[in-house]
Short mmCIF file of C-alpha atoms in Angstrom, two decimals:
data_model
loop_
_atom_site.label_atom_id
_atom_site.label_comp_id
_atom_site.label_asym_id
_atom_site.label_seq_id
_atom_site.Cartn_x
_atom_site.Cartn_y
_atom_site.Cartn_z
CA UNK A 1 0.00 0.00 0.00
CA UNK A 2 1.52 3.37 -1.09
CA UNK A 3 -1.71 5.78 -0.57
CA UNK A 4 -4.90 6.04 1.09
CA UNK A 5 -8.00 5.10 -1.39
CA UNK A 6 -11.31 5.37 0.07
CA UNK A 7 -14.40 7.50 -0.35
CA UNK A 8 -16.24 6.87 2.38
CA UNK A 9 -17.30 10.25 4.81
CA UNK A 10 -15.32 8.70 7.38
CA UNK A 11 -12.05 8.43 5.23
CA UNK A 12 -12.96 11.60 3.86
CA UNK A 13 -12.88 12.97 7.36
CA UNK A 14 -9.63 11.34 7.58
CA UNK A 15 -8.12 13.29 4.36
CA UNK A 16 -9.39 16.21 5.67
CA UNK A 17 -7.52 16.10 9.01
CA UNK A 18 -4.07 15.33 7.41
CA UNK A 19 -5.01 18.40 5.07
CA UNK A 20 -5.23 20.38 8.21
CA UNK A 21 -2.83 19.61 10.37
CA UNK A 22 0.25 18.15 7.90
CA UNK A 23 1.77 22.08 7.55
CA UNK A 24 1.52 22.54 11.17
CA UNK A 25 4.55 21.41 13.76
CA UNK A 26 1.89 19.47 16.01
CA UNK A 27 2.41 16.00 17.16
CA UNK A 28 0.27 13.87 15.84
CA UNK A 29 -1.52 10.76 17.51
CA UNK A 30 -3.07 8.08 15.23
CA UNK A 31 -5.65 5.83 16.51
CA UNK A 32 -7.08 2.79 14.74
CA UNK A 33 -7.11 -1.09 14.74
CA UNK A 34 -4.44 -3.37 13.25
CA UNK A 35 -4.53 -3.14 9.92
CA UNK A 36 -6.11 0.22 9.23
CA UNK A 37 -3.34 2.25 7.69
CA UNK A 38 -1.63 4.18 10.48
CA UNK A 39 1.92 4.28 8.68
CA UNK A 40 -0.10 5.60 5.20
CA UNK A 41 -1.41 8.50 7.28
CA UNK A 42 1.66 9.31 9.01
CA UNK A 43 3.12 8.61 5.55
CA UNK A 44 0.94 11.25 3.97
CA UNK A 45 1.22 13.95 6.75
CA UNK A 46 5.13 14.28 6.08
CA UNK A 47 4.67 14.74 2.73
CA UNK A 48 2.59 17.61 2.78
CA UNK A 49 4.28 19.07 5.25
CA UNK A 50 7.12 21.67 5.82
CA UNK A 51 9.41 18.68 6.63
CA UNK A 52 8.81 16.64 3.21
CA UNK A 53 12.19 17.24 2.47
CA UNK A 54 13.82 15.55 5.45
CA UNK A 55 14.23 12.15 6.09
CA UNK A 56 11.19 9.84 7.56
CA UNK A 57 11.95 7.40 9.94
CA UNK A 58 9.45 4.87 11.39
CA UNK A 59 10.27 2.50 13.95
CA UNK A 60 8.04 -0.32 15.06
CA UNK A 61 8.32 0.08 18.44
CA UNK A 62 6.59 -3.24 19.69
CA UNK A 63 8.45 -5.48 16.63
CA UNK A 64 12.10 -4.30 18.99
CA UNK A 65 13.04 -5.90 21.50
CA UNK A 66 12.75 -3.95 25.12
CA UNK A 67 16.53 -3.99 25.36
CA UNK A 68 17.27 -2.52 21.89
CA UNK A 69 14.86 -0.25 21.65
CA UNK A 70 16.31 2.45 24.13
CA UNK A 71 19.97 1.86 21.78
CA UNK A 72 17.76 2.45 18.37
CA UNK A 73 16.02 5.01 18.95
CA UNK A 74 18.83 7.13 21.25
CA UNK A 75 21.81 5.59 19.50
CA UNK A 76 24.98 5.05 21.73
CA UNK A 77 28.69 6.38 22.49
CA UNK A 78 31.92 3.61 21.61
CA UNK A 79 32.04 1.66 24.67
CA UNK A 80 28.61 2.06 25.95
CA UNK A 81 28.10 -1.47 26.40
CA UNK A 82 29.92 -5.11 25.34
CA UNK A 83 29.83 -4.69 21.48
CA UNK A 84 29.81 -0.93 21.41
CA UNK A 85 32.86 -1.03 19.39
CA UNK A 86 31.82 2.71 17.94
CA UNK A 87 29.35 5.49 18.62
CA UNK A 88 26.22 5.11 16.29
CA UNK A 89 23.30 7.43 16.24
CA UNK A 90 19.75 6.83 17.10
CA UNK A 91 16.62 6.98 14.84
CA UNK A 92 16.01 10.43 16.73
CA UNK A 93 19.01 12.11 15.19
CA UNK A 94 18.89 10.20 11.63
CA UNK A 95 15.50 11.94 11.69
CA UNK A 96 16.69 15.24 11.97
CA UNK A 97 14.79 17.84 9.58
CA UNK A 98 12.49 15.51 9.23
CA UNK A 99 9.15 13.52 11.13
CA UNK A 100 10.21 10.43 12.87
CA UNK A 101 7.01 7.65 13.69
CA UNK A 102 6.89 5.53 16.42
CA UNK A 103 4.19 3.10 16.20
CA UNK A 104 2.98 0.60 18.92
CA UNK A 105 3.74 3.37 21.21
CA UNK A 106 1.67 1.73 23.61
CA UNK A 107 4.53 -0.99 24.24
CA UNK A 108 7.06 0.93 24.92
CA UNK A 109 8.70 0.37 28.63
CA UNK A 110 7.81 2.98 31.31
CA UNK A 111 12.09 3.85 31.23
CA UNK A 112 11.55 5.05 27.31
CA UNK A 113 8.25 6.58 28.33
CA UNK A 114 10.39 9.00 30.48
CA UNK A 115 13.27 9.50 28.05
CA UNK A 116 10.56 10.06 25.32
CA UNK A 117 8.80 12.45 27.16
CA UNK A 118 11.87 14.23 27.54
CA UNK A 119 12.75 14.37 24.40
CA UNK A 120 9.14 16.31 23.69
CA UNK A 121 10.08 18.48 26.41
CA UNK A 122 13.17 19.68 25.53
CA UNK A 123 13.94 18.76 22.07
CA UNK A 124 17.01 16.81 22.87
CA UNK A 125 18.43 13.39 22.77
CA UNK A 126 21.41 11.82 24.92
CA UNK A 127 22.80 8.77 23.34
CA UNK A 128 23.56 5.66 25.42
CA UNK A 129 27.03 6.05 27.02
CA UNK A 130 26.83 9.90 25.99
CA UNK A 131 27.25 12.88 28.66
CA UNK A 132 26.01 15.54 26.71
CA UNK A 133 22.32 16.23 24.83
CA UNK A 134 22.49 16.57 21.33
CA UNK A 135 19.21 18.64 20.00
CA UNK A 136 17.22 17.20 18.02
CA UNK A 137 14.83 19.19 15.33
CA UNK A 138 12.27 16.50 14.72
CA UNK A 139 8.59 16.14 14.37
CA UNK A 140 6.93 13.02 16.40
CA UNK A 141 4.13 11.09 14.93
CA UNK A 142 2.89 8.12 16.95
CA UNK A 143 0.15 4.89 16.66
CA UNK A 144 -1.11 2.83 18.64
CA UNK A 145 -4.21 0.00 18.10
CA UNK A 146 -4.63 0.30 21.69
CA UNK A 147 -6.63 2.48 24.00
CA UNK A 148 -4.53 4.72 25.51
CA UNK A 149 -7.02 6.45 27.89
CA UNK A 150 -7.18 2.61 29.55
CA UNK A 151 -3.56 2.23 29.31
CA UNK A 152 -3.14 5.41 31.05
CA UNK A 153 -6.09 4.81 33.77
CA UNK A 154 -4.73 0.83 34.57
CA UNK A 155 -0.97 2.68 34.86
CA UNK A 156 0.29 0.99 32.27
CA UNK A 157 0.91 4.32 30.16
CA UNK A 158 2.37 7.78 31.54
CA UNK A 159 -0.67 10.64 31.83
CA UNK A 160 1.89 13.57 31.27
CA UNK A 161 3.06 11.76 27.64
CA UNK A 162 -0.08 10.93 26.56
CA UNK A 163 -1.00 14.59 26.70
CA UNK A 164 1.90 15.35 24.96
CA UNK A 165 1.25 12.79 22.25
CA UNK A 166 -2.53 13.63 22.24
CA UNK A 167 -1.88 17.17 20.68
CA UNK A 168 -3.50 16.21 17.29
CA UNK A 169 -5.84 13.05 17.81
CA UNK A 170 -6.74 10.91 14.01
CA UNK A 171 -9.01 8.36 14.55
CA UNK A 172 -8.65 6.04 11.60
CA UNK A 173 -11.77 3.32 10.86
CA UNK A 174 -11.70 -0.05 10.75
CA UNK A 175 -12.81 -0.71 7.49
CA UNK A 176 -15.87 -2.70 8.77
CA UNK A 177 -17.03 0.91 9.19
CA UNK A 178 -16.23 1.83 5.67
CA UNK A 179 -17.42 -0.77 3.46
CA UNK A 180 -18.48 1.37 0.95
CA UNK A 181 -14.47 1.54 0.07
CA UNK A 182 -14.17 -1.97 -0.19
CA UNK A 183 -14.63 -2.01 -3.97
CA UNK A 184 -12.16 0.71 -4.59
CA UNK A 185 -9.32 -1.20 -2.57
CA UNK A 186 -9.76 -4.44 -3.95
CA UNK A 187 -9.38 -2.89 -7.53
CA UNK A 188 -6.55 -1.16 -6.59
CA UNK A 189 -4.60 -4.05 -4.73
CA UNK A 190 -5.72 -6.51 -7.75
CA UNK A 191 -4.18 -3.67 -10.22
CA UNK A 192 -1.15 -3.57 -8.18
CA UNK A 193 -0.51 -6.94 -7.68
CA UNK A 194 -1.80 -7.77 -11.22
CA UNK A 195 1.39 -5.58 -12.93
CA UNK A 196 3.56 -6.99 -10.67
CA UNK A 197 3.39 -10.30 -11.24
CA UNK A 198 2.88 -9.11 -15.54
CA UNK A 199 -0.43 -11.45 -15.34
CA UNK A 200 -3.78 -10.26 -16.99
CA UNK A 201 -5.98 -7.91 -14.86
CA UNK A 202 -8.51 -9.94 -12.72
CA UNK A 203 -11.74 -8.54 -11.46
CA UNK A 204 -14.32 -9.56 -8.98
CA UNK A 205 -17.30 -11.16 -9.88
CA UNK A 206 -20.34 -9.46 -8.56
CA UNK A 207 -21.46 -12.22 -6.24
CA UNK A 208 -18.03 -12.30 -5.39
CA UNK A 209 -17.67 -8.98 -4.28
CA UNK A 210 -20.75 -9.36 -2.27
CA UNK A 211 -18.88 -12.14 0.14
CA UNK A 212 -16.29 -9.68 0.63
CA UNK A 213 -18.59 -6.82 1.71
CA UNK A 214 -20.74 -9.14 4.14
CA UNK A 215 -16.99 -9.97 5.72
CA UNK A 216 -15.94 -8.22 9.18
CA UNK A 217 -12.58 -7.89 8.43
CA UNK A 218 -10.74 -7.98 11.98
CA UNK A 219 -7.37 -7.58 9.76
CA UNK A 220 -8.66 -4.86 7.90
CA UNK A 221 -6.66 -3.25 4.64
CA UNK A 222 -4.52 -5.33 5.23
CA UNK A 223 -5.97 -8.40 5.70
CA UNK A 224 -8.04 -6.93 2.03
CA UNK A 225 -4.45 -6.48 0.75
CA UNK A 226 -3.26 -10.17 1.26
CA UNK A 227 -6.34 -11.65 0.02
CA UNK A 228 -6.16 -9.66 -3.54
CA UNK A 229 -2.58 -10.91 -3.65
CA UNK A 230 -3.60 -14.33 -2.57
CA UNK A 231 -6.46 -14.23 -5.33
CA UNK A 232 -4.07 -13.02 -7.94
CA UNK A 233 -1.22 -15.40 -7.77
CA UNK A 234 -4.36 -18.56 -7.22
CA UNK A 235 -7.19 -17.65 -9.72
CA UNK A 236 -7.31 -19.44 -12.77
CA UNK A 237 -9.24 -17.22 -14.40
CA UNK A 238 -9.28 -13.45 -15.25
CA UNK A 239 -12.77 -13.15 -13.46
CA UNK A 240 -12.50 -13.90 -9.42
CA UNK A 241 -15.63 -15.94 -8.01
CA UNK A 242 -16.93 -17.14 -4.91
CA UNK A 243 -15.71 -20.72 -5.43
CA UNK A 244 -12.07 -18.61 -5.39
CA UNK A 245 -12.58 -17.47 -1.93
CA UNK A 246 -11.39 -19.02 1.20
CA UNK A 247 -13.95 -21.01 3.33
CA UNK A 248 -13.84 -18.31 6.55
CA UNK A 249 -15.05 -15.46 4.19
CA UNK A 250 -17.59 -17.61 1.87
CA UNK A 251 -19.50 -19.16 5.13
CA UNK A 252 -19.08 -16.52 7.48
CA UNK A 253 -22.19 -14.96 8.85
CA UNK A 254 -23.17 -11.57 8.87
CA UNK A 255 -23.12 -11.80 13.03
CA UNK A 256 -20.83 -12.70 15.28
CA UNK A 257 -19.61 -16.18 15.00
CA UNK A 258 -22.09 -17.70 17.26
CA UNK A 259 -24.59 -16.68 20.22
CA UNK A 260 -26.13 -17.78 23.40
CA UNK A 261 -28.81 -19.44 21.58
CA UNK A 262 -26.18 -21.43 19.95
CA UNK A 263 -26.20 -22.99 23.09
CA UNK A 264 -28.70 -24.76 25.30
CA UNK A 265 -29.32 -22.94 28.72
CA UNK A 266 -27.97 -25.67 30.99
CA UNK A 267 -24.61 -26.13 28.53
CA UNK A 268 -23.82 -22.25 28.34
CA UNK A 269 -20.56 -21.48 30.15
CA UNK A 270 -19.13 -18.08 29.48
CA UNK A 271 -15.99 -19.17 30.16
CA UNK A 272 -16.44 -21.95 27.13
CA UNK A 273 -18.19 -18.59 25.18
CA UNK A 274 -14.82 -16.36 25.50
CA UNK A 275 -12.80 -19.13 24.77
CA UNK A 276 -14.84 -20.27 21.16
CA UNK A 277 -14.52 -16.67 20.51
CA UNK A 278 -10.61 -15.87 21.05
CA UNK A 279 -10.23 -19.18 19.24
CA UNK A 280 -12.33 -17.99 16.55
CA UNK A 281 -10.39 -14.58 16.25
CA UNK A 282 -6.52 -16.29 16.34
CA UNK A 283 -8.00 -18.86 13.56
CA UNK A 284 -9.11 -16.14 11.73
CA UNK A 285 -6.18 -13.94 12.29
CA UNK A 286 -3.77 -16.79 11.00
CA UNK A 287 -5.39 -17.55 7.99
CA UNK A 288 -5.48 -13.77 6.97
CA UNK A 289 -1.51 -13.78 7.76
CA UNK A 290 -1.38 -17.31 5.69
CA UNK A 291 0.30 -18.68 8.77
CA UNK A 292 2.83 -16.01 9.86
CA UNK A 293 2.29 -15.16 13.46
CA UNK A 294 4.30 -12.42 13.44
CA UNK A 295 1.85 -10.79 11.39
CA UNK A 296 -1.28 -12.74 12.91
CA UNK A 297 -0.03 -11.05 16.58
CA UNK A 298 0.20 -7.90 15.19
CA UNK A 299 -3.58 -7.81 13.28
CA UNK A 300 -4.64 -9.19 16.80
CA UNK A 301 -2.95 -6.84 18.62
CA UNK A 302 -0.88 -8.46 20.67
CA UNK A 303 2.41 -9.86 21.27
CA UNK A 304 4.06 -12.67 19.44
CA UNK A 305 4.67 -14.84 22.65
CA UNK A 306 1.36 -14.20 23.99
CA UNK A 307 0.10 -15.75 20.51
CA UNK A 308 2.01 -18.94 20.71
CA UNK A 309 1.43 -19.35 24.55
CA UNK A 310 -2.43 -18.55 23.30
CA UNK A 311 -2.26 -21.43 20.29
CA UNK A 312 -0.40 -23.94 22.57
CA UNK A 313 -3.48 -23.25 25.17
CA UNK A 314 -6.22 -23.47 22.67
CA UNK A 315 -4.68 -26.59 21.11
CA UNK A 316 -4.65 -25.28 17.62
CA UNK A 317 -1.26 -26.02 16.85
#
């Protein structure tokens, strides 16, 4: 994905923020599931700003490990630590003149919280090792899937940096609100992924398209995105039909995947409930990652561990 496509009011309302604030110096916080787009938007916001000359640096801040993370993003002095064999910079300062993005900002440790927070505060940087602050002249975007106002209110996230994040809240949709775009990005991913593996353009079929609009989509644009390059590189023919779709998007239901009444009275056990659904959502989260838990975590939101500990516990190895 290399741009936003949508026409939908609530996309629109999206394009319409980025308009707004991209020439501004604000910190911006995007909001939105897995899935949704966050990078695209923070993507678009340097480009039309003052900075879109300087460099853009995104780091991933819950795909680092805890103990890099602090040496990535501050960078370190020769002799900091075992290994430190010469000084390197940080992503701060190789974002300099430019917008740096942190997303996942929700797992970062409560040690970077207060270096980041700093680093709002006074505009400076001190690299691992280092006894003096270099300044830094950098604009922060950040991302998060989760809910920071929880995060903040279980202590799990710092008040005083989540106002400082919160300058410029975008909410992005999940595109189970905005299914009205649907069309528009499965064109565009089939066109994409049509010229680059130099195969004739496919299209959906009507009825096809219909299964694909009745879908939830807990993965979102992306999970769209791997589908139309799973359909692409399967299809036999130019025109993609229902019998071309996987099983969990043909037979799902247009509800959630089951209810009480799915149950009899004296057998319900919400316990048994939760557990059908979190199965339910890793199954479906795996598929739409073909596999690839890395990726399945991250449209589920969660860590990579916590997935395997999850499958191992579920018995859906």
């Amino acid at each position: 994905m290399q741009e936003i496509i949508g026409q939908s009011p609530a996309i629109k309302e999206v394009f319409r923020l980025i308009e707004k604030v991209a020439p501004t110096e604000s910190t911006v916080l995007i909001l939105g599931e897995s899935g949704t787009g966050k990078e695209l938007v923070a993507r678009a916001i340097h480009r039309q700003s003052r900075r879109s000359e300087g460099p853009f640096v995104p780091v991933n801040c819950g795909a680092i490990p805890e103990e890099l993370l602090e040496s990535e993003l501050f960078g370190y002095e020769k002799g900091a630590f075992t290994g430190a064999h010469r000084s390197k910079p940080g992503r701060f300062e190789m974002a300099e003149g430019g917008t740096i993005f942190l997303d996942e900002i929700a797992e970062m440790s409560p040690k970077l919280q207060v270096k980041l927070l700093r680093v709002l505060q006074e505009k400076t940087v001190e690299r691992l090792g280092g006894e003096r602050p270099i300044p830094v002249n950098i604009r922060i975007i950040a991302a998060t899937n989760r809910d920071l106002e929880r995060e903040v209110a279980e202590g799990r996230f710092r008040k005083d940096l989540y106002f400082r994040l919160n300058v410029i809240p975008i909410h992005l949709p999940p595109l189970r609100e905005r299914k009205e775009d649907i069309p528009l990005l499965a064109e565009h991913f089939l066109r994409q992924f049509c010229a680059r593996e130099e195969v004739p353009l496919k299209r959906l079929s009507e009825e096809a398209l219909q299964y694909l609009l009745r879908y939830s989509w807990p993965g979102n644009v992306r999970e769209l995105e791997n589908l139309m390059e799973r359909l692409v590189i399967l299809s036999e023919n130019e025109t993609i039909g229902p019998e071309d779709l996987p099983d969990h998007i043909v037979r799902a239901p247009d509800r959630p995947p089951f209810t009480i009444k799915d149950f009899g009275f004296e057998e319900f056990s919400l316990p048994k409930a939760l557990q059908e659904i979190e199965k339910e959502f890793i199954l479906r989260a795996l598929r739409a990652s073909k596999g690839v838990k890395s990726q399945a975590a991250k449209l589920l939101g969660i860590k990579r561990t916590t997935l395997i500990e999850k499958i191992k516990r579920l018995g859906l190895e």
